[in-house]
Amino acid sequence: MQPTLILGLGNPLQADDGIGCRVAQELATRALPDVEVMDGGTPGVGLINLLQGRARAIIVDAAEMQLLPGEVRVFDPRQVHLDRAREQFSLHHCGVADALALADALKLTLPEITLVGVQPARVEWGAQLTPRVQAALPRVIETVIQQLDAVP
Amino acid sequence: MAQNLHIDIHHITRVEGHGNIVVNAKNGVLEECRLDIVETPRFFEALLRGRPYTEASHITSRICGICAVGHATASLRATEHALGVALSEQTRLLRDLIFFGEMLDSHVLHTYMLIAPDFFGVGSVIPLAQVAANAVLRALRVKKLAGDLCAVIGGRHTHPIAMTVGGFTHLPTVEEIKALRERLILARKDMDDTITLFKTLPWPRFKRETEYIALSKPNEYAFIDGAITSTDGGSWDVTDYKTITNEHLVQHSSSKHTKHKREAYMVGALARFNVNYNFLHPKAKAAAQELGMKPVCTNPYFNSAAQIVEMVHSVEGAITVCDELIARGIKPEKPYTFSGKGGAGVGACEVPRGTLYHDYEIGDDGRIVNANCIIPTGQNLANIEADMRALVPQILDQGQDKVTLALEMLVRAYDPCISCSVHFLSVKFV
C-alpha cells in the first residue's frame, strides 16, 4: 500500500483555483513521515489513478461552499452533495465529483478521502491568489496537518 | 415534405469548455447554422509578458491538464528557437517518448470516455461504466500507463516539471525505461481490443472534402517540429504560420476563425493521418485498414478513428524510443545557460487536437516581451461550421432529435478544447 497522499488540485492560472497547488508546493518542502505530497494540477479522470492503491488521501481544492473567501471546511466527499451534471461529463471539467462518480460506477476501491475545501473569491484567468485566500494559506496548511493525525 | 427545424444547444456536452450549436431551417431550407463559442478572452500574452523565459513552459503547461506536455513542448521549442538552443539526441528521444505518452493519454480518454457513449446510446461515461465496464477499465489502464510514463520522463503526473529549455532537469534511469517498455508491450493487447471494439461500432457516414493541414517531416510521422503541410499542396516553415492561419474575427464567436486556401481547413488526428499516412507504423496502418479508413479520408467523424490509429502508432513509437534509450544508456547532460542575448522564435507541435503554435519574443534580460499562441481548436471552428452546413441539408428529414445528435457527435469528433475551464468543486452541505 502506498503512503497517504496529500493532493493539491486546481489550476494556478485561474486565481484562487490554484490554492490546492500552492498548499502542495508549501507542504512539499516539509518532511512529513509516510506522506506523499503531490501538486496534481487538473488531472481530470486521472485522479482515479492517483488515488488507487492508497489507504488514505487528503485532497485540497477550491470549493464553492457559499462561505466567505478564504474560509476552510473539512468534509468527506461522500457526506456532502457535490454538484455534478452527469450529462456534462468532460475531461477538463472532470473534477473530484465526476472522478468519484466514475469510480463508484466501476466499483473501484478508493482510499478514505478527506477533502479540505477553501472558498475562493475569484476564479478566472490570473496567476495570483486573491488577498483573502492568500492570507488563508497558513490556516489551510495547518488544517491539512491536523487531518494527518485525525482518524478519517 | 418541407421541414422546419430549430436547434439551440447550449453547452454541448462532452466537449471541453462551452460551445453552443444553433441551427434554423424553414420549409426545408437551411437559414442559419453556426457554432457559437463562449470563450474566455485572450489571456495568453498577459500571463507570459515580463516573466523569465525559464517559467514559460511551466506556466503554459497549466493551461490544460490534457495537453500539458504539448503546451510545454511547443513553449520550449519557441524559446529554443528564439535563443538558438540546440538539442542533444537524448533530449529529442525523451521528448518524443513523453509526447507519445500524452498522445496516448488524450486519445484514449477522448475515444472511450467522450465518443463511445454516443455509440452505446448512453449519456456519458458513467452509465457506460455500467454497460461496458471492461472497456472503461481498459481506458483507465491505458491512461495509467500514459500518466506514469509522463511522470517518469516529466518528473510529475499531469503537468511535467523536469522538461526545461535545452533538456531535462531530472533524468529517468534505464531501469525505469525498461519497466515502461514492459508495460508498453502489454498495452499492445489493449490496443488490439480497442480496434476490435471500435471497428464494430456504428460510425456515422458523412463526407466533405476540405483542406487538411499538419506538420510533416521527411522521414517520420511528425509530432514535434516539421514543416506546415497541406493536402492541397504546399509546405511552409513554421515561422510563416500566420500565412496559414490567417486569423480573423467572426461576429458570432469570441474565438477567431482561421482559413488558408479554402473557406476552412482541418487540423488534428485525421489531418495528420491524411498528410502523413506513409510514416505511420505498420501496425497503425493495419489498424486503419481494420477501421475502414484510408487517406485521404474526408469523413470528419473518423477523426476519432484516426486517434485510435495514432494510439497504436504511439505505443509502437514509444517502444522503439525505449529500445534506443536502453541501448544508448542515459547520460547526465549540462543544462542550457543563458547567453544574455534574446531573440524571437516559433515552436510548433502536433498536440492531440492538432497543430499548436507558440511564438515568443525574448528580451536580452531573458524576459518575455511578446507571446502569441494559436490552439488547434481555434483552427477547426470554421471547418466544423462548414461541415454542419453540408451535413444538415442531408439529414434534415430525420427530425430534430436525430439532427441534434448528429451535430453534437460531429462537434465531439473534433475533440474540441473550447476553453480550458475551471474544475473547482461546487458543494452543498446536507
XYZ file of C-alpha atoms in Angstrom:
582
model
C 0.000 0.000 0.000
C 1.349 3.418 -0.949
C 1.712 6.214 1.629
C -1.013 8.693 2.491
C -1.403 11.206 -0.303
C -1.800 14.917 0.195
C -3.050 16.041 -3.172
C -3.405 19.691 -4.141
C -5.778 20.174 -7.068
C -6.636 23.139 -9.238
C -5.361 25.466 -11.898
C -2.887 28.088 -10.658
C -3.648 30.155 -13.775
C -7.223 30.559 -12.511
C -6.518 32.757 -9.495
C -7.941 31.151 -6.319
C -8.452 27.813 -8.067
C -4.689 27.468 -7.561
C -4.924 27.265 -3.762
C -4.610 23.455 -3.739
C -1.398 23.587 -5.784
C 0.032 26.301 -3.547
C -0.643 24.225 -0.444
C 1.012 21.191 -2.067
C 4.062 23.255 -3.032
C 4.411 24.551 0.540
C 3.936 21.113 2.116
C 6.419 19.513 -0.289
C 9.188 21.440 1.464
C 8.362 19.855 4.851
C 9.481 16.438 5.994
C 6.233 14.598 6.656
C 6.764 10.909 7.528
C 4.850 8.316 5.488
C 3.209 11.008 3.399
C 3.472 11.768 -0.296
C 2.663 15.336 -1.295
C 1.593 15.928 -4.867
C 0.691 19.025 -6.859
C -1.866 17.309 -9.075
C -2.997 20.325 -11.083
C -6.040 19.382 -13.134
C -5.718 15.613 -13.579
C -9.337 15.089 -14.649
C -10.284 11.445 -14.687
C -6.611 10.667 -13.960
C -7.493 11.467 -10.364
C -8.710 7.878 -10.023
C -5.271 6.571 -10.944
C -3.585 8.896 -8.440
C -5.845 7.663 -5.644
C -5.950 3.922 -6.268
C -3.698 1.707 -4.167
C -3.690 4.006 -1.150
C -5.442 3.763 2.219
C -5.845 7.479 2.752
C -5.859 10.691 0.738
C -6.316 14.306 1.744
C -7.385 16.460 -1.193
C -7.048 20.229 -1.061
C -9.144 22.087 -3.597
C -11.025 25.313 -4.098
C -14.707 24.701 -3.365
C -17.765 26.883 -3.895
C -19.403 26.489 -0.487
C -21.313 29.773 -0.197
C -18.888 30.907 2.503
C -16.623 33.924 2.850
C -13.455 33.902 0.716
C -10.649 32.035 2.453
C -12.918 30.027 4.775
C -11.879 26.417 5.129
C -14.078 23.347 5.619
C -13.135 19.709 6.066
C -15.531 17.080 4.784
C -15.902 13.577 3.493
C -16.829 13.847 -0.193
C -19.433 11.134 0.301
C -21.211 13.064 3.036
C -21.876 16.215 1.064
C -23.676 16.835 -2.165
C -21.076 17.518 -4.803
C -22.776 19.244 -7.682
C -22.312 17.345 -10.833
C -24.238 17.116 -14.024
C -23.526 13.663 -15.305
C -24.516 14.610 -18.829
C -21.914 17.350 -18.719
C -19.053 14.962 -18.125
C -15.964 16.277 -19.856
C -12.292 15.720 -19.336
C -11.370 19.190 -18.178
C -14.433 19.668 -16.082
C -13.943 16.280 -14.589
C -13.077 17.172 -11.047
C -13.321 15.271 -7.812
C -17.075 14.765 -8.084
C -17.009 13.191 -11.548
C -13.974 11.051 -10.875
C -15.593 9.659 -7.716
C -18.849 9.008 -9.563
C -16.960 7.112 -12.246
C -15.011 5.124 -9.652
C -18.321 4.224 -7.961
C -19.835 3.128 -11.261
C -16.808 0.880 -11.856
C -16.934 -0.399 -8.250
C -13.295 0.574 -7.751
C -11.848 0.679 -4.277
C -10.657 4.143 -3.438
C -8.925 5.311 -0.257
C -10.581 7.092 2.620
C -10.752 10.627 1.267
C -10.800 13.804 3.305
C -11.495 16.958 1.347
C -10.128 20.253 2.576
C -12.160 22.866 0.714
C -11.193 26.507 0.502
C -13.771 29.090 -0.529
C -12.383 31.103 -3.472
C -13.094 34.782 -4.054
C -12.266 34.799 -7.734
C -11.825 32.010 -10.263
C -10.841 33.426 -13.630
C -7.654 33.821 -15.656
C -4.934 35.266 -13.479
C -1.836 33.809 -11.876
C -2.232 35.228 -8.348
C -4.318 34.212 -5.361
C -6.620 36.990 -4.145
C -5.518 38.623 -0.836
C -8.027 36.848 1.417
C -7.259 33.414 0.018
C -3.535 34.161 0.145
C -3.983 35.164 3.793
C -5.757 31.865 4.477
C -2.770 29.807 3.267
C -1.216 29.139 6.750
C -4.637 28.150 8.097
C -5.229 25.749 5.206
C -1.817 24.151 5.744
C -2.476 23.802 9.472
C -5.846 22.183 8.726
C -4.222 19.667 6.398
C -1.572 18.763 9.003
C -4.305 18.280 11.619
C -6.080 15.888 9.291
C -2.979 13.712 9.131
C -3.414 12.986 12.819
C -7.183 12.662 12.682
C -8.801 9.293 12.158
C -10.837 9.518 8.981
C -42.310 17.469 -47.005
C -40.899 20.854 -46.118
C -39.142 20.766 -42.795
C -38.852 23.359 -40.111
C -36.110 22.885 -37.617
C -34.817 24.897 -34.737
C -31.909 23.595 -32.739
C -30.314 25.605 -29.995
C -27.986 23.502 -27.890
C -26.471 25.387 -25.032
C -23.268 23.943 -23.695
C -22.693 20.889 -25.849
C -21.923 18.034 -23.517
C -18.715 16.068 -23.531
C -16.634 18.738 -25.194
C -14.075 20.787 -23.336
C -15.458 24.149 -22.347
C -18.624 25.797 -23.559
C -19.970 25.703 -27.071
C -23.456 26.251 -28.425
C -24.913 24.930 -31.666
C -27.620 26.964 -33.397
C -29.440 25.626 -36.461
C -32.544 27.054 -38.101
C -34.291 25.625 -41.137
C -37.563 26.851 -42.621
C -39.560 24.943 -45.242
C -36.614 22.630 -45.771
C -34.165 25.482 -46.389
C -31.236 25.958 -44.049
C -31.282 29.554 -42.842
C -28.770 29.556 -40.033
C -26.118 27.085 -38.947
C -23.386 28.039 -36.560
C -21.212 27.029 -33.671
C -21.069 29.720 -31.021
C -18.051 29.681 -28.863
C -18.163 31.181 -25.431
C -14.503 31.523 -24.730
C -12.553 33.357 -22.126
C -10.829 36.384 -23.627
C -7.243 36.138 -24.733
C -5.063 35.788 -21.701
C -2.010 34.041 -23.015
C 0.205 37.035 -23.697
C -0.768 38.736 -20.444
C 0.263 35.652 -18.475
C 3.701 35.491 -20.082
C 4.746 39.094 -20.658
C 7.546 40.115 -18.315
C 8.136 36.587 -16.993
C 11.570 34.904 -17.245
C 11.855 32.575 -20.256
C 12.552 29.686 -17.867
C 8.984 29.916 -16.499
C 7.131 29.952 -19.827
C 6.809 26.181 -20.269
C 5.671 25.681 -16.677
C 3.075 28.441 -16.906
C 1.702 27.283 -20.251
C 1.620 23.623 -19.212
C -1.019 24.680 -16.670
C -3.352 25.943 -19.394
C -4.569 22.416 -19.863
C -4.459 19.195 -17.864
C -4.737 17.135 -21.025
C -2.294 18.916 -23.328
C 0.175 19.861 -20.589
C 3.109 18.145 -22.322
C 2.030 19.598 -25.679
C 1.955 23.164 -24.396
C 5.235 22.668 -22.536
C 6.907 21.252 -25.653
C 5.633 23.968 -28.022
C 6.710 26.555 -25.447
C 10.201 25.063 -25.096
C 10.617 24.837 -28.878
C 9.631 28.517 -29.248
C 12.153 29.535 -26.573
C 14.844 27.262 -28.003
C 14.381 28.732 -31.472
C 14.399 32.253 -30.029
C 17.619 31.658 -28.087
C 19.341 29.387 -30.608
C 19.473 26.362 -28.297
C 20.497 23.068 -29.914
C 19.134 19.788 -28.516
C 21.026 16.590 -27.826
C 19.831 13.307 -29.305
C 18.965 12.116 -25.798
C 16.727 15.147 -25.224
C 14.975 14.572 -28.552
C 14.332 10.942 -27.680
C 12.993 11.735 -24.210
C 10.728 14.448 -25.634
C 9.452 12.044 -28.284
C 8.744 9.479 -25.585
C 6.775 11.787 -23.308
C 4.899 13.118 -26.338
C 3.836 9.606 -27.331
C 2.595 9.239 -23.751
C 0.451 12.356 -23.956
C -0.956 11.381 -27.355
C -1.973 8.015 -25.917
C -3.395 9.614 -22.775
C -5.539 12.185 -24.564
C -6.774 9.895 -27.336
C -7.764 7.043 -25.032
C -9.808 9.426 -22.909
C -11.469 11.043 -25.886
C -12.385 7.854 -27.729
C -13.571 5.877 -24.716
C -14.994 8.497 -22.376
C -16.419 11.077 -24.784
C -17.050 9.288 -28.105
C -18.012 5.747 -27.073
C -21.083 6.841 -25.030
C -22.760 8.047 -28.257
C -22.156 4.708 -29.922
C -23.592 2.884 -26.933
C -26.553 5.270 -26.724
C -25.823 6.430 -23.182
C -25.447 9.939 -21.821
C -21.907 9.775 -20.505
C -19.077 7.537 -19.400
C -20.749 6.977 -16.033
C -23.664 4.909 -17.388
C -21.199 3.488 -19.930
C -19.233 2.120 -16.982
C -22.317 0.107 -16.064
C -22.941 -1.377 -19.523
C -19.335 -1.733 -20.695
C -17.211 -1.781 -17.556
C -14.339 -3.688 -19.158
C -13.953 -1.080 -21.875
C -13.847 1.776 -19.362
C -11.400 -0.122 -17.156
C -9.209 -0.680 -20.226
C -9.234 3.056 -20.887
C -8.221 3.775 -17.294
C -5.451 1.166 -17.519
C -4.020 2.747 -20.675
C -4.371 6.162 -19.111
C -2.453 4.983 -16.049
C 0.378 3.750 -18.250
C 0.438 7.056 -20.152
C 0.308 9.041 -16.916
C 3.105 7.018 -15.336
C 5.165 7.473 -18.499
C 4.695 11.242 -18.213
C 5.692 11.082 -14.538
C 8.863 9.051 -15.217
C 10.043 11.351 -18.013
C 8.442 14.636 -16.964
C 9.013 14.255 -13.226
C 5.368 14.708 -12.257
C 1.909 13.434 -13.138
C -0.283 15.716 -15.279
C 1.984 18.777 -15.505
C 5.611 17.962 -16.344
C 8.224 19.678 -14.186
C 11.502 18.193 -15.446
C 11.218 19.485 -19.016
C 13.318 22.608 -19.402
C 14.948 24.772 -22.066
C 17.597 22.642 -23.766
C 16.844 19.405 -21.931
C 15.684 17.946 -18.635
C 16.369 18.888 -15.009
C 15.779 15.292 -13.949
C 16.553 12.193 -15.992
C 14.917 8.777 -15.773
C 17.024 5.699 -15.082
C 17.467 2.913 -17.624
C 15.623 0.622 -15.184
C 12.624 2.947 -15.231
C 12.645 2.967 -19.048
C 12.844 -0.841 -19.066
C 9.838 -1.035 -16.745
C 7.880 1.316 -19.001
C 8.813 -0.778 -22.014
C 7.414 -3.902 -20.358
C 4.108 -2.175 -19.745
C 4.013 -0.772 -23.291
C 4.406 -4.298 -24.640
C 1.434 -5.394 -22.504
C -0.557 -2.408 -23.813
C -0.489 -3.939 -27.299
C -3.286 -6.234 -26.177
C -5.321 -3.204 -25.083
C -4.708 -1.636 -28.497
C -5.922 -4.813 -30.253
C -9.030 -4.864 -28.046
C -9.621 -1.169 -28.754
C -9.626 -1.810 -32.509
C -11.898 -4.826 -32.073
C -14.368 -2.725 -30.083
C -14.426 0.385 -32.237
C -14.494 -1.301 -35.631
C -17.884 -2.802 -34.835
C -19.449 0.462 -33.678
C -21.823 2.416 -35.949
C -19.611 5.219 -37.293
C -21.685 7.950 -38.961
C -21.341 8.153 -42.745
C -20.687 11.662 -43.995
C -18.078 13.084 -46.338
C -16.913 16.571 -47.187
C -13.695 17.494 -48.904
C -11.632 20.126 -47.162
C -8.016 21.185 -46.742
C -6.072 19.148 -44.165
C -3.051 20.758 -42.544
C -0.424 19.130 -40.343
C 3.270 19.346 -39.599
C 5.347 16.917 -41.634
C 8.918 15.655 -41.629
C 10.925 13.889 -44.340
C 11.095 10.519 -42.581
C 8.739 10.312 -39.623
C 5.135 10.879 -38.564
C 5.618 14.398 -37.207
C 4.507 15.325 -33.720
C 7.243 17.792 -32.663
C 8.583 20.330 -35.234
C 8.353 19.897 -39.008
C 7.072 21.907 -41.945
C 3.445 23.027 -42.145
C 1.989 20.879 -44.930
C -1.348 20.904 -46.755
C -3.218 18.186 -48.627
C -3.996 20.938 -51.164
C -0.264 21.091 -51.851
C 2.484 23.229 -50.382
C 4.807 23.257 -47.426
C 5.845 26.158 -45.231
C 8.316 26.887 -42.464
C 6.654 27.178 -39.029
C 7.816 30.796 -38.800
C 5.324 31.506 -41.616
C 2.421 30.140 -39.575
C 0.442 33.366 -39.815
C 0.208 32.992 -43.610
C -1.532 29.656 -42.978
C -3.768 30.526 -40.057
C -4.958 33.982 -41.255
C -6.885 34.533 -38.043
C -9.939 36.711 -38.455
C -12.871 37.763 -36.320
C -16.363 36.450 -36.942
C -19.445 38.036 -35.476
C -20.897 35.089 -33.578
C -17.796 33.814 -31.815
C -15.396 35.329 -29.327
C -12.792 32.974 -30.751
C -11.113 33.958 -34.018
C -11.554 31.738 -37.064
C -8.783 30.680 -39.443
C -8.661 29.917 -43.161
C -5.997 29.094 -45.700
C -6.727 28.138 -49.314
C -10.411 27.372 -48.844
C -13.116 28.736 -46.552
C -11.763 26.485 -43.789
C -9.185 23.802 -43.001
C -8.923 20.958 -40.531
C -6.151 20.064 -38.096
C -5.911 17.093 -35.727
C -5.575 13.326 -35.923
C -7.474 12.995 -39.225
C -5.416 15.789 -40.825
C -2.187 14.115 -39.679
C -3.446 10.781 -40.958
C -4.193 12.335 -44.346
C -0.912 14.269 -44.597
C 1.496 11.766 -43.038
C -0.075 8.342 -43.586
C 3.107 6.931 -45.187
C 5.039 7.386 -41.948
C 2.606 5.551 -39.675
C 3.916 2.395 -38.016
C 2.842 -0.711 -39.998
C 0.653 -1.793 -37.063
C -1.059 1.613 -37.138
C -1.661 1.242 -40.883
C -3.158 -2.191 -40.215
C -5.403 -0.614 -37.550
C -6.577 1.962 -40.092
C -7.454 -0.803 -42.512
C -9.451 -2.630 -39.862
C -11.292 0.561 -39.002
C -12.084 1.006 -42.700
C -10.162 4.191 -43.380
C -7.514 5.190 -45.880
C -6.090 8.552 -46.921
C -7.498 10.938 -47.945
C -10.369 10.209 -45.556
C -12.937 13.025 -45.718
C -15.350 11.843 -43.025
C -14.777 14.153 -40.017
C -16.380 11.626 -37.657
C -13.355 9.459 -38.430
C -11.125 11.911 -36.573
C -11.778 9.661 -33.580
C -10.810 6.594 -35.636
C -7.606 8.381 -36.633
C -6.981 8.893 -32.914
C -7.169 5.129 -32.406
C -4.700 4.675 -35.273
C -2.417 7.188 -33.548
C -2.749 5.345 -30.238
C -1.362 2.229 -31.911
C 1.363 4.321 -33.540
C 2.226 5.936 -30.199
C 2.536 2.628 -28.346
C 4.838 1.274 -31.066
C 6.751 4.558 -31.310
C 7.250 4.635 -27.543
C 8.566 1.054 -27.549
C 11.066 1.955 -30.289
C 12.261 5.029 -28.374
C 12.598 2.964 -25.167
C 14.749 0.474 -27.085
C 17.003 3.276 -28.324
C 17.320 4.818 -24.869
C 18.082 1.434 -23.280
C 20.747 0.767 -25.923
C 22.311 4.219 -25.537
C 22.036 4.452 -21.776
C 21.034 7.672 -20.017
C 23.826 10.197 -19.668
C 23.881 13.291 -17.464
C 23.801 16.459 -19.564
C 24.575 20.072 -18.810
C 21.552 22.344 -18.811
C 21.469 25.379 -21.093
C 22.825 28.629 -19.684
C 21.519 31.954 -20.949
C 23.916 33.870 -23.207
C 22.469 37.301 -22.421
C 21.145 37.656 -25.949
C 17.387 37.464 -26.564
C 15.564 36.740 -29.811
C 12.329 35.622 -31.420
C 11.161 32.104 -32.245
C 8.197 29.911 -33.092
C 7.567 26.454 -31.660
C 5.065 24.140 -33.329
C 3.809 20.715 -32.291
C 1.073 18.337 -33.293
C -0.725 18.092 -29.977
C -3.610 15.597 -29.756
C -6.135 18.103 -31.182
C -3.913 19.457 -33.977
C -1.190 21.981 -34.685
C -0.277 24.203 -31.748
C 1.873 27.288 -32.237
C 3.740 29.237 -29.571
C 5.507 32.389 -30.762
C 7.804 34.272 -28.363
C 9.967 37.354 -28.355
C 12.517 37.278 -25.539
C 14.497 40.338 -24.430
C 18.206 40.498 -23.618
C 17.216 40.390 -19.927
C 15.776 36.900 -20.503
C 12.205 38.079 -20.022
C 9.352 37.544 -22.436
C 8.440 40.677 -24.356
C 5.679 39.304 -26.586
C 3.900 35.988 -26.839
C 1.296 34.573 -29.185
C -0.427 31.203 -29.174
C -2.747 29.581 -31.692
C -4.526 26.469 -30.491
C -5.840 23.657 -32.696
C -9.493 24.112 -31.798
C -9.420 27.728 -32.978
C -8.237 26.460 -36.359
C -11.020 23.873 -36.580
C -14.010 26.107 -35.767
C -14.601 27.312 -39.342
C -14.272 23.739 -40.618
C -16.803 22.415 -38.096
C -19.296 25.036 -39.272
C -18.640 24.159 -42.911
C -19.325 20.507 -42.039
C -22.540 21.477 -40.282
C -23.731 23.463 -43.312
C -23.053 20.466 -45.566
C -24.471 17.868 -43.178
C -27.761 19.423 -42.058
C -29.470 19.534 -45.511
C -28.567 15.839 -45.993
C -30.304 14.757 -42.778
C -32.968 17.419 -42.370
C -35.785 14.901 -42.862
C -34.628 12.790 -39.920
C -36.213 15.127 -37.390
C -34.975 17.315 -34.616
C -33.616 14.670 -32.256
C -31.512 12.837 -34.818
C -30.173 16.044 -36.350
C -29.276 17.305 -32.888
C -27.425 14.116 -32.018
C -25.622 14.059 -35.385
C -24.427 17.643 -34.829
C -23.320 17.018 -31.274
C -21.416 13.947 -32.379
C -19.826 15.963 -35.180
C -18.575 18.632 -32.787
C -17.367 15.995 -30.327
C -15.485 14.173 -33.108
C -13.204 17.192 -33.409
C -12.341 16.755 -29.727
C -12.620 20.500 -29.244
C -10.950 22.208 -26.349
C -13.035 25.347 -26.387
C -11.718 26.853 -23.234
C -9.691 25.160 -20.608
C -12.131 25.629 -17.856
C -12.055 25.611 -14.134
C -12.983 22.404 -12.420
C -13.350 23.521 -8.843
C -15.977 21.934 -6.676
C -19.426 23.182 -6.007
C -20.547 21.864 -2.645
C -23.854 21.846 -0.818
C -23.670 20.730 2.806
C -26.579 18.437 3.566
